[in-house]
Amino acid sequence: MVEAGRGVPITLTIVVLVAGSNAVLWSSSPHSILACDGHEVTIPWSFTLIPNETVISITWFVERNDGTKNLFSSLTEGEFFSPSRQHVQFVPNAGLRLQNVTDSDTGVYSVHVSTLDGAGHVTISNRSAAVQVTAPPVLSGGQFLARHRSAPEKDDVTGVWHVILECGQFTDRGRPPVTVQWRTPSGAVYTNVNYREASSALVWSSSPEVKENITACAGDDVSIPWSFTTSPTETVIGITWFLERHDGIRTILSSIIDGEFFSLSRQHVQLVPNAGVRLQNVTVRDTGLYSVHVSTSDDAGHVTINNRSAAVEISAPPVLSDGQFLARRRAAPARDDVTGTWHVVLECGQFTDRGQPPINVQWTSPSGTVHTDVNYQDGYFLLPLQAVETGNYTCSLTGSSPARRCLASDSILLRETAVYVDDENVKWTVMEANQREFIEKEERLRQENEALKSQVQNLTQRLHQLQDAIDIENTPSGQASCADIQQQYSMSGVYKLSVENVSMSVYCDLVTDGGGWTNLHILTSSRRVEMRVDLQAYDGTRAFVVYGNYTIGNSSTNYTFNYDTFQGEDAGNSLLIHKGHEFATQDHGSNAHCAVTYHGGWWFNDCLRSNLNGIYRPNATTPHADGIIWADFKMFETSLKRTEMKIRPLS
């Protein structure tokens, strides 16, 4: 806590980025995805959080084949944004669905999940997948032809004349480009063939192409002035116009049949000689890729289809509620879910329609700072105030909004709208919000405390019931081990033992492997015993080991342990390197550093191959050796679900 210039306390939050730890557990997902042009592609990334982790944001990137890497989409404060592509859907809880893909969607996609733990550490976890989008080849006139050329060709190297066979005619070889093979009557196959672009049967005049987008406003007339001339040997047999919208649906727009012009899917379409069209009173539904296909026939009867295309983008102006462009402060402040800080929020609107493509606004502070990274919600563009300034905050449309040019010259949206902010008033508002939050939190804690009290009472009552069920006071005297207890009892439970005039209550396992086991190491000093270690993994597999003549020294040896024999090859002898070593804790022993690093006391040997006193993990995944470890059974990155160490006297 530091003091600001006017005596107002300001809280500084320091966020620490942590690399290399696993804050999330990823489910299995494909590393590469192959799809066709126009299809839908789903990248099914998903994850689960480890305890104490909270997701603060999810960001997706795409790296194209040319090496450029761009922000693709983001999920912030529960709202999904896709700034670089339309028709993208969020697939819970970290996946994407791309609709109507094209080859421009080919690239390496990656997701980056930012999480925050209880200590304020931020971790970024990521996954990636390569997406390859292919497109089919396109034939001229839809015909796949094989024929020989009317005239032979001379080999420039040998001077020999050859008859040429040709296979096609392709207007587009697809992506990646297709190849063909020729097969002779005897079955010989030729794959080393050349591809040559078909010669054009006509010459196009200067006209818009795909890269020269035609832009217009809703209600305008749009002309696409295609025209051409043909060679003397070519005759036009048909002209057809197509429209492909952003949803991937391609329809016939118009055609000329027997010299007559027809408009099949839209009214108010006119022919612009000799291959253009004029669209009257356009709407945003007229946005799309327009193409004209001219079919011609030569003297030999060969049909050729030539085409041109152009992209048309129709914009529509935004619409205000009641025609008023307002900037104002929201009555109630909003709480930042990540930092927990309360902010006063400014809103600019109210829009009933953001136009097409949707417009954006910018906020300008009294000092001139421009904010363009604003959220849109329920007709308003929102600006949470971080550092508050006294004065007018102004809101205006960004100059990059294409729909802006469709506004009338006297539109109120071409001007700024402002709201006055007083920093002292803002501080009081935030202070009141903090006070309300504190009162609500105090009430929640009171309710939780009452619930915990009730749970403690229930648990205490249950404990008393269990103690009554196993009356350890009635255990006959003189029993020195659980093996002695087994002579008179068959149910596992808590019994009283007497060892060297010392009476103690211990839990006896009277079932496993013939029974007679106890977990008390002190009994190893009174007689020769064997120790059994039972292991269970999260995948359900089990194993055990037995150590013969198992001993633990007294406090003067720091409880050094030893054994003579070992059996249990399924689990492996993960105590071998620990044999003869003292028990170390985080504040005691020559291997205390190991106890600190791996969070538990054990017979460490700088450091471990086993540790049954490590951190208990809710699932099998654990950082290297930092869990319930028996390395010869499940290696160092797998924590065990359940373990038992117990002893019984040797017969």
XYZ file of C-alpha atoms in Angstrom:
651
model
C 0.000 0.000 0.000
C 1.434 3.382 -1.009
C 0.087 6.935 -0.718
C -0.868 8.783 -3.919
C -0.475 12.525 -4.407
C -3.714 13.579 -2.690
C -3.508 11.230 0.258
C -5.509 8.503 -1.404
C -4.288 4.918 -0.811
C -3.550 2.950 -3.964
C -3.119 -0.825 -4.017
C -0.320 -2.134 -6.236
C -0.812 -5.664 -7.600
C 2.330 -7.499 -8.744
C 1.708 -10.411 -11.109
C 4.431 -13.046 -11.418
C 4.620 -15.089 -14.645
C 5.613 -18.703 -14.020
C 7.019 -20.815 -16.875
C 7.336 -24.563 -17.077
C 4.647 -25.650 -14.589
C 1.450 -27.429 -15.617
C -1.505 -25.325 -14.489
C -3.916 -27.208 -16.765
C -4.278 -30.824 -17.882
C -4.967 -31.104 -21.628
C -7.243 -33.767 -23.063
C -6.083 -35.625 -26.169
C -6.495 -33.706 -29.461
C -5.213 -34.055 -33.055
C -1.891 -32.508 -34.067
C -2.911 -32.135 -37.720
C -6.302 -31.681 -39.420
C -7.065 -32.075 -43.133
C -10.215 -30.512 -44.617
C -11.701 -29.510 -47.970
C -12.581 -26.040 -49.185
C -16.046 -25.041 -47.928
C -16.111 -27.582 -45.098
C -16.283 -26.983 -41.352
C -13.176 -27.596 -39.221
C -13.276 -28.246 -35.482
C -10.152 -28.146 -33.289
C -11.415 -29.848 -30.088
C -8.988 -28.482 -27.517
C -10.109 -28.863 -23.914
C -8.490 -28.950 -20.470
C -9.092 -29.337 -16.765
C -7.623 -27.047 -14.119
C -5.439 -28.232 -11.277
C -6.616 -27.094 -7.796
C -6.229 -23.402 -6.869
C -5.953 -22.322 -10.550
C -8.372 -19.855 -12.206
C -8.608 -19.104 -15.930
C -8.118 -15.402 -16.656
C -8.041 -15.455 -20.467
C -7.810 -17.705 -23.532
C -6.164 -16.485 -26.757
C -5.876 -18.199 -30.117
C -3.223 -17.498 -32.796
C -2.689 -18.637 -36.395
C 0.673 -18.822 -38.174
C 0.340 -18.836 -41.962
C 2.652 -20.625 -44.394
C 4.426 -17.318 -45.096
C 5.556 -17.211 -41.444
C 3.241 -14.389 -40.303
C 1.580 -15.003 -36.933
C -1.609 -13.163 -36.032
C -4.058 -12.978 -33.155
C -7.026 -15.088 -34.274
C -9.554 -15.028 -31.426
C -9.774 -14.370 -27.693
C -11.991 -15.146 -24.718
C -11.930 -12.332 -22.182
C -14.344 -11.846 -19.275
C -16.482 -14.648 -20.677
C -16.941 -13.007 -24.122
C -15.569 -14.600 -27.299
C -14.063 -12.318 -29.971
C -12.723 -13.160 -33.443
C -11.121 -9.998 -34.872
C -9.537 -11.576 -37.985
C -12.221 -13.924 -39.368
C -15.993 -14.211 -39.535
C -17.879 -17.447 -38.874
C -15.680 -18.655 -36.006
C -17.325 -20.406 -33.063
C -16.031 -21.192 -29.592
C -15.942 -24.942 -28.746
C -15.847 -25.363 -24.939
C -13.616 -25.140 -23.202
C -10.664 -24.109 -25.447
C -11.506 -25.249 -28.984
C -12.493 -23.525 -32.219
C -14.873 -24.279 -35.080
C -14.083 -22.654 -38.458
C -17.028 -22.561 -40.841
C -16.740 -22.535 -44.636
C -12.934 -22.832 -44.688
C -10.778 -21.806 -47.649
C -7.120 -22.377 -48.454
C -6.372 -19.052 -46.745
C -7.296 -20.796 -43.468
C -4.322 -23.179 -43.864
C -1.766 -22.718 -41.070
C -0.681 -23.688 -37.557
C -3.311 -22.781 -34.952
C -2.439 -22.474 -31.280
C -4.354 -21.798 -28.072
C -2.802 -20.074 -25.041
C -4.589 -20.442 -21.683
C -3.571 -17.961 -18.957
C -4.304 -19.057 -15.385
C -3.821 -17.489 -11.960
C -3.055 -19.448 -8.780
C -3.708 -18.520 -5.170
C -0.248 -16.955 -4.827
C -0.833 -14.560 -7.738
C 1.373 -16.480 -10.192
C 0.237 -16.367 -13.821
C 0.895 -19.464 -15.966
C 0.414 -19.729 -19.746
C -0.277 -23.221 -21.152
C -0.665 -23.905 -24.867
C -1.512 -26.462 -27.538
C -1.177 -26.293 -31.352
C -2.519 -28.082 -34.416
C -1.716 -27.786 -38.133
C -4.725 -27.254 -40.421
C -4.418 -27.991 -44.164
C -7.339 -26.912 -46.373
C -7.490 -28.349 -49.896
C -9.700 -27.345 -52.841
C -10.874 -29.588 -55.708
C -9.899 -28.916 -59.317
C -12.432 -27.230 -61.631
C -13.121 -28.245 -65.235
C -14.162 -25.890 -67.987
C -17.794 -26.656 -68.775
C -17.712 -29.564 -66.343
C -16.218 -31.855 -69.034
C -13.140 -34.067 -68.519
C -11.727 -34.521 -72.016
C -8.876 -36.498 -73.595
C -8.038 -35.621 -77.214
C -5.140 -35.111 -79.590
C -4.212 -31.684 -80.823
C -5.025 -30.967 -84.433
C -1.443 -29.936 -85.202
C 1.740 -31.803 -84.171
C 4.577 -30.043 -82.332
C 8.304 -30.070 -83.032
C 10.791 -31.056 -80.297
C 13.174 -28.087 -79.975
C 16.060 -30.392 -78.959
C 15.784 -33.348 -81.368
C 13.904 -31.627 -84.184
C 11.415 -34.530 -84.277
C 7.684 -33.848 -84.794
C 5.238 -35.388 -82.289
C 1.489 -35.772 -82.066
C 0.342 -34.278 -78.732
C -2.416 -35.706 -76.519
C -4.102 -33.343 -74.085
C -6.218 -34.054 -70.974
C -8.417 -31.384 -69.387
C -9.571 -28.623 -69.724
C -8.940 -27.275 -66.206
C -9.800 -23.744 -65.202
C -8.359 -24.418 -61.733
C -6.016 -27.286 -60.756
C -7.136 -27.117 -57.118
C -4.972 -26.685 -54.024
C -2.519 -28.401 -53.872
C -2.520 -28.630 -57.721
C -3.638 -32.009 -59.136
C -1.582 -34.055 -61.608
C -2.684 -36.780 -64.051
C -1.267 -39.965 -65.523
C -1.589 -41.336 -69.075
C -1.966 -45.072 -69.705
C -1.181 -46.667 -73.100
C -3.180 -49.553 -74.624
C -0.426 -51.946 -73.461
C -0.675 -50.670 -69.885
C 2.417 -48.434 -69.751
C 1.864 -45.520 -67.346
C 3.246 -42.000 -67.901
C 3.266 -39.583 -64.978
C 5.981 -37.166 -66.198
C 3.589 -34.909 -68.093
C 3.588 -31.148 -68.630
C 0.791 -28.772 -67.714
C 0.061 -25.881 -70.004
C -2.517 -23.187 -69.405
C -5.288 -23.192 -71.966
C -5.140 -20.383 -74.447
C -7.929 -17.878 -73.979
C -10.736 -17.942 -76.499
C -11.485 -14.289 -75.807
C -9.833 -11.107 -74.560
C -11.202 -9.291 -71.518
C -11.293 -5.546 -71.377
C -10.100 -3.731 -68.272
C -12.546 -4.598 -65.474
C -12.543 -5.172 -61.738
C -10.908 -8.363 -60.492
C -11.051 -10.135 -57.129
C -8.290 -8.036 -55.543
C -10.116 -4.826 -56.544
C -13.118 -5.009 -54.194
C -16.180 -3.031 -55.188
C -17.617 -1.231 -52.146
C -21.021 0.364 -51.900
C -23.670 1.354 -49.365
C -27.059 -0.258 -48.851
C -29.566 1.319 -51.278
C -26.952 2.171 -53.934
C -26.703 0.788 -57.474
C -23.589 -1.327 -58.203
C -22.183 -1.934 -61.695
C -19.616 -4.609 -62.567
C -18.536 -3.526 -66.110
C -17.194 -6.804 -67.528
C -16.731 -6.898 -71.307
C -14.714 -8.887 -73.851
C -13.869 -9.437 -77.505
C -13.620 -12.832 -79.211
C -11.262 -14.162 -81.855
C -12.703 -14.574 -85.382
C -12.920 -18.363 -84.977
C -14.855 -18.241 -81.678
C -18.631 -18.008 -81.224
C -20.312 -17.142 -77.902
C -22.821 -19.861 -76.995
C -23.762 -18.762 -73.464
C -23.043 -16.351 -70.581
C -23.847 -17.159 -66.950
C -23.350 -15.090 -63.807
C -22.871 -16.606 -60.332
C -22.882 -15.240 -56.769
C -21.006 -16.919 -53.890
C -21.898 -15.519 -50.476
C -19.808 -15.638 -47.279
C -21.725 -18.698 -46.119
C -20.192 -20.630 -49.055
C -23.473 -21.082 -50.957
C -23.069 -20.471 -54.702
C -26.130 -19.677 -56.820
C -26.838 -18.695 -60.428
C -27.558 -14.971 -60.548
C -28.363 -14.423 -64.230
C -27.825 -15.897 -67.683
C -28.123 -15.171 -71.384
C -29.839 -17.938 -73.321
C -30.495 -17.575 -77.069
C -29.714 -13.875 -76.787
C -32.214 -13.219 -73.968
C -31.122 -12.017 -70.492
C -32.689 -13.715 -67.437
C -32.256 -12.896 -63.729
C -32.983 -16.065 -61.754
C -32.318 -15.224 -58.087
C -32.707 -11.461 -57.739
C -34.966 -8.725 -59.044
C -33.653 -5.445 -60.414
C -30.596 -6.857 -62.226
C -29.644 -5.331 -65.593
C -27.199 -6.425 -68.285
C -24.246 -4.079 -68.841
C -22.993 -4.973 -72.354
C -21.471 -7.199 -73.112
C -20.837 -9.289 -69.948
C -21.434 -6.958 -66.993
C -24.321 -6.591 -64.547
C -25.911 -3.720 -62.648
C -27.467 -4.430 -59.224
C -30.092 -1.885 -58.204
C -30.937 -0.913 -54.597
C -28.352 -3.266 -53.032
C -28.507 -4.618 -49.474
C -25.903 -6.340 -47.276
C -27.304 -9.638 -48.645
C -25.742 -8.694 -51.990
C -22.224 -8.930 -50.473
C -20.233 -11.771 -52.031
C -18.010 -12.973 -54.856
C -19.564 -12.376 -58.290
C -18.319 -14.213 -61.384
C -19.201 -14.336 -65.066
C -18.599 -17.464 -67.200
C -18.523 -17.033 -70.983
C -18.792 -20.243 -73.059
C -17.427 -20.135 -76.611
C -17.069 -22.701 -79.385
C -14.362 -22.752 -82.092
C -14.566 -24.060 -85.672
C -13.507 -27.552 -84.542
C -16.370 -27.718 -82.042
C -14.156 -27.299 -78.967
C -15.963 -25.530 -76.100
C -13.991 -23.134 -73.886
C -15.233 -21.400 -70.745
C -13.599 -18.115 -69.703
C -14.422 -16.293 -66.486
C -13.888 -13.181 -64.446
C -14.787 -12.478 -60.811
C -14.996 -9.527 -58.443
C -15.741 -9.155 -54.726
C -18.582 -6.848 -53.774
C -18.805 -5.503 -50.214
C -22.039 -3.758 -49.222
C -21.942 -1.658 -46.042
C -24.904 -0.478 -43.974
C -24.824 2.462 -41.540
C -25.367 1.932 -37.791
C -28.719 2.800 -36.212
C -29.229 4.617 -32.885
C -32.091 4.134 -30.454
C -34.330 7.250 -30.699
C -31.626 8.830 -32.897
C -29.579 9.906 -29.858
C -25.797 9.426 -29.588
C -25.096 9.404 -25.828
C -22.034 9.187 -23.578
C -22.737 8.637 -19.893
C -21.524 6.983 -16.726
C -23.163 3.781 -15.502
C -24.899 4.111 -12.153
C -23.179 1.093 -10.597
C -19.444 0.315 -10.814
C -18.218 -3.043 -12.174
C -15.784 -5.471 -10.548
C -12.788 -6.837 -12.489
C -12.993 -10.646 -12.150
C -9.205 -10.993 -12.503
C -7.857 -8.285 -10.194
C -10.927 -7.926 -7.939
C -10.759 -4.144 -8.402
C -13.893 -2.030 -8.771
C -14.109 0.422 -11.702
C -16.529 3.110 -12.773
C -17.723 2.299 -16.323
C -18.500 4.770 -19.135
C -20.924 3.759 -21.909
C -21.408 5.120 -25.432
C -24.515 4.399 -27.525
C -27.279 3.278 -27.583
C -27.178 1.312 -30.854
C -30.004 -0.882 -32.071
C -27.828 -1.940 -35.062
C -24.038 -1.584 -35.330
C -24.232 -1.544 -39.131
C -22.439 -3.809 -41.591
C -19.610 -4.475 -41.087
C -20.145 -3.607 -37.376
C -18.755 -0.211 -36.383
C -16.415 0.435 -33.447
C -15.826 3.525 -31.322
C -12.924 5.121 -29.499
C -12.863 6.926 -26.175
C -10.607 9.932 -25.606
C -9.674 10.987 -22.057
C -9.383 14.645 -20.914
C -5.597 14.419 -21.357
C -5.955 13.104 -24.920
C -5.299 9.395 -24.354
C -7.215 7.331 -26.936
C -8.817 3.987 -25.964
C -9.921 1.685 -28.807
C -9.923 -1.618 -26.897
C -13.505 -1.334 -25.663
C -16.228 -3.948 -25.170
C -19.680 -3.883 -26.763
C -22.645 -4.954 -24.639
C -26.397 -4.473 -25.052
C -26.115 -1.554 -27.461
C -23.280 0.285 -25.664
C -19.490 0.464 -25.983
C -18.036 0.222 -22.464
C -14.883 1.823 -21.031
C -13.880 0.753 -17.466
C -11.896 3.650 -15.996
C -8.477 2.555 -14.717
C -6.663 5.836 -13.985
C -9.422 8.427 -13.535
C -9.050 11.986 -14.860
C -11.321 14.926 -14.108
C -12.882 16.382 -17.262
C -14.768 15.384 -20.409
C -14.366 11.900 -21.875
C -15.427 11.905 -25.542
C -16.707 9.010 -27.666
C -16.617 8.872 -31.490
C -16.678 6.348 -34.342
C -13.256 5.064 -35.391
C -12.096 6.244 -38.794
C -11.488 2.638 -39.854
C -15.182 1.686 -39.723
C -16.256 0.975 -43.364
C -19.917 1.609 -42.479
C -18.991 5.165 -41.460
C -18.899 6.328 -45.097
C -22.557 5.259 -45.494
C -23.760 7.823 -42.939
C -25.488 10.992 -44.087
C -23.228 14.042 -44.044
C -25.262 15.595 -41.205
C -25.440 12.377 -39.123
C -24.963 12.866 -35.385
C -22.643 9.829 -35.452
C -20.037 11.861 -37.365
C -19.654 14.076 -34.295
C -18.330 13.407 -30.798
C -20.417 12.854 -27.670
C -19.010 13.565 -24.195
C -19.534 12.843 -20.503
C -17.986 14.762 -17.573
C -16.150 12.716 -14.915
C -15.102 13.961 -11.442
C -12.284 11.829 -9.973
C -13.325 12.618 -6.369
C -16.852 11.413 -7.038
C -15.451 8.274 -8.680
C -13.335 7.528 -5.594
C -16.410 7.744 -3.342
C -18.348 5.443 -5.675
C -15.555 2.859 -5.678
C -15.188 3.127 -1.895
C -18.903 2.438 -1.434
C -18.662 -0.576 -3.758
C -15.731 -1.955 -1.750
C -17.693 -1.464 1.475
C -20.730 -3.309 0.077
C -18.488 -6.135 -1.115
C -16.869 -6.375 2.328
C -20.278 -6.599 4.058
C -21.463 -9.261 1.605
C -18.230 -11.233 2.015
C -18.504 -11.014 5.808
C -22.043 -12.414 5.621
C -20.904 -15.270 3.350
C -18.066 -16.095 5.767
C -20.524 -16.109 8.672
C -22.755 -18.556 6.827
C -19.777 -20.740 5.889
C -18.593 -20.682 9.515
C -22.018 -21.874 10.688
C -21.927 -24.650 8.110
C -18.447 -25.712 9.253
C -19.570 -25.759 12.872
C -22.398 -28.081 11.910
C -19.986 -30.357 10.035
C -17.607 -30.484 13.009
C -20.477 -31.441 15.306
C -21.532 -34.225 12.926
C -17.959 -35.518 12.614
C -17.458 -35.432 16.388
C -20.640 -37.406 16.889
C -19.521 -39.945 14.281
C -16.101 -40.265 15.938
C -17.723 -41.049 19.248
C -19.829 -43.699 17.555
C -16.735 -45.317 16.053
C -14.896 -45.228 19.360
C -17.852 -46.908 21.006
C -17.971 -49.537 18.238
C -14.352 -50.584 18.855
C -13.836 -50.708 22.580
C -10.106 -50.682 22.869
C -10.347 -50.708 26.662
C -11.602 -54.322 26.572
C -8.571 -55.573 24.645
C -6.857 -58.283 26.757
C -3.546 -57.206 28.298
C -0.199 -58.666 27.314
C -0.695 -58.373 23.551
C 2.627 -57.178 22.024
C 1.740 -57.143 18.302
C -1.156 -57.276 15.881
C -0.199 -60.913 15.239
C -1.050 -61.605 18.905
C -4.362 -59.749 18.506
C -5.194 -61.905 15.490
C -5.237 -64.979 17.659
C -8.476 -63.732 19.261
C -9.967 -61.233 16.759
C -10.688 -61.209 12.994
C -11.887 -57.607 12.384
C -9.326 -54.879 11.500
C -9.450 -51.905 13.863
C -7.795 -50.024 16.746
C -6.358 -52.229 19.561
C -4.190 -51.625 22.646
C -0.679 -53.158 22.616
C 1.946 -53.396 25.369
C 5.592 -53.240 24.298
C 8.368 -53.094 26.897
C 5.897 -51.884 29.564
C 4.671 -49.161 27.209
C 0.934 -49.242 26.394
C -0.266 -47.788 23.071
C -3.325 -47.848 20.788
C -2.606 -48.891 17.195
C -4.528 -49.827 14.043
C -4.191 -53.557 13.201
C -4.824 -54.919 9.692
C -6.108 -58.488 10.293
C -7.085 -59.176 6.635
C -4.307 -58.376 4.099
C -1.980 -61.275 3.195
C -2.975 -63.362 6.220
C -3.321 -60.381 8.582
C -1.273 -59.393 11.640
C 0.035 -56.063 10.204
C 0.498 -52.769 12.063
C 1.749 -49.336 11.006
C 3.814 -48.600 14.168
C 7.551 -48.554 13.498
C 8.388 -48.625 17.197
C 7.548 -52.323 17.253
C 10.570 -53.147 15.096
C 12.856 -52.759 18.104
C 11.130 -55.394 20.196
C 11.429 -58.367 17.831
C 12.348 -59.370 14.285
C 9.628 -58.171 11.898
C 8.872 -58.013 8.205
C 7.413 -54.940 6.476
C 4.886 -54.997 3.620
C 4.317 -52.000 1.315
C 1.050 -52.000 -0.713
C 0.821 -49.690 -3.738
C -2.184 -48.658 -5.871
C -2.063 -46.397 -8.951
C -4.835 -44.192 -10.342
C -5.174 -46.523 -13.349
C -6.207 -49.345 -10.966
C -2.970 -51.374 -11.070
C -1.638 -52.724 -7.751
C 1.651 -54.140 -6.512
C 3.412 -54.895 -3.220
C 6.848 -55.565 -1.750
C 7.931 -57.334 1.460
C 11.170 -56.580 3.347
C 12.491 -59.230 5.759
C 14.102 -58.394 9.131
C 13.044 -54.731 8.764
C 14.452 -52.430 11.493
C 14.316 -48.754 12.443
C 16.987 -47.295 14.735
C 16.365 -45.058 17.718
C 16.550 -41.252 17.900
C 20.334 -41.321 18.300
C 20.602 -42.748 14.750
C 17.915 -40.398 13.461
C 15.725 -43.505 12.930
C 17.949 -45.086 10.297
C 16.228 -48.114 8.652
C 17.622 -51.394 7.297
C 16.422 -54.763 6.025
C 17.911 -58.121 5.048
C 15.695 -59.556 2.277
C 13.387 -58.239 -0.445
C 10.591 -59.783 -2.515
C 8.076 -58.189 -4.908
C 9.470 -57.808 -8.420
C 6.222 -56.310 -9.783
C 6.706 -53.157 -7.698
C 10.509 -53.105 -7.755
C 12.884 -52.255 -4.908
C 12.565 -48.459 -4.741
C 13.890 -48.486 -1.129
C 17.266 -49.904 -2.144
C 19.094 -46.546 -2.388
C 17.470 -45.409 0.889
C 18.698 -48.408 2.927
C 20.939 -47.378 5.810
C 19.950 -43.705 5.678
C 18.481 -41.561 8.419
C 14.982 -40.093 8.396
C 15.125 -36.411 7.268
C 12.534 -33.669 7.699
C 12.409 -30.106 6.410
C 14.163 -28.829 9.578
C 16.317 -31.803 10.536
C 18.842 -34.208 9.014
C 21.639 -34.077 6.457
C 19.071 -34.460 3.656
C 16.710 -31.732 4.887
C 17.006 -30.001 1.494
C 15.316 -33.025 -0.084
C 12.451 -32.834 2.408
C 11.986 -29.149 1.498
C 12.069 -29.795 -2.257
C 9.765 -32.838 -2.216
C 7.467 -31.743 0.617
C 7.694 -34.542 3.175
C 9.881 -36.489 5.601
C 11.604 -39.666 4.287
C 14.818 -41.673 4.394
C 16.311 -39.499 1.649
C 19.615 -40.262 -0.050
C 20.238 -37.050 -1.970
C 17.378 -37.310 -2.891
C 15.014 -40.186 -3.727
C 13.756 -43.133 -5.684
C 10.701 -43.423 -3.454
C 8.735 -41.074 -1.179
C 5.449 -42.254 0.285
C 5.188 -39.111 2.433
C 5.098 -36.701 -0.548
C 2.236 -34.432 -1.614
C -0.999 -36.314 -2.273
C -2.177 -35.444 -5.797
C -5.854 -35.621 -6.873
C -4.769 -37.417 -10.049
C -1.747 -39.273 -11.389
C 0.047 -36.327 -13.011
C 2.747 -34.656 -10.901
C 5.843 -32.512 -11.415
C 9.022 -34.590 -11.446
C 9.168 -36.732 -8.239
C 6.914 -34.280 -6.331
C 4.118 -36.602 -5.217
C 3.542 -40.102 -3.770
C 6.431 -41.795 -5.605
C 7.596 -45.403 -6.068
C 9.775 -44.999 -9.161
C 10.264 -48.698 -10.009
C 6.462 -49.094 -10.135
C 5.237 -45.929 -11.917
C 8.343 -43.721 -12.514
C 8.800 -40.148 -11.271
C 5.999 -38.285 -13.094
C 3.162 -40.448 -11.723
C 1.785 -39.950 -8.203
C 0.112 -42.955 -6.547
C -3.496 -43.053 -5.347
C -3.039 -45.193 -2.217
C -0.142 -46.744 -0.244
C 0.279 -48.670 3.021
C 3.362 -49.555 5.079
C 2.776 -52.170 7.790
C 4.736 -54.705 9.809
C 4.243 -58.035 11.569
C 6.537 -60.316 13.574
C 8.598 -62.914 11.735
C 7.627 -66.466 12.713
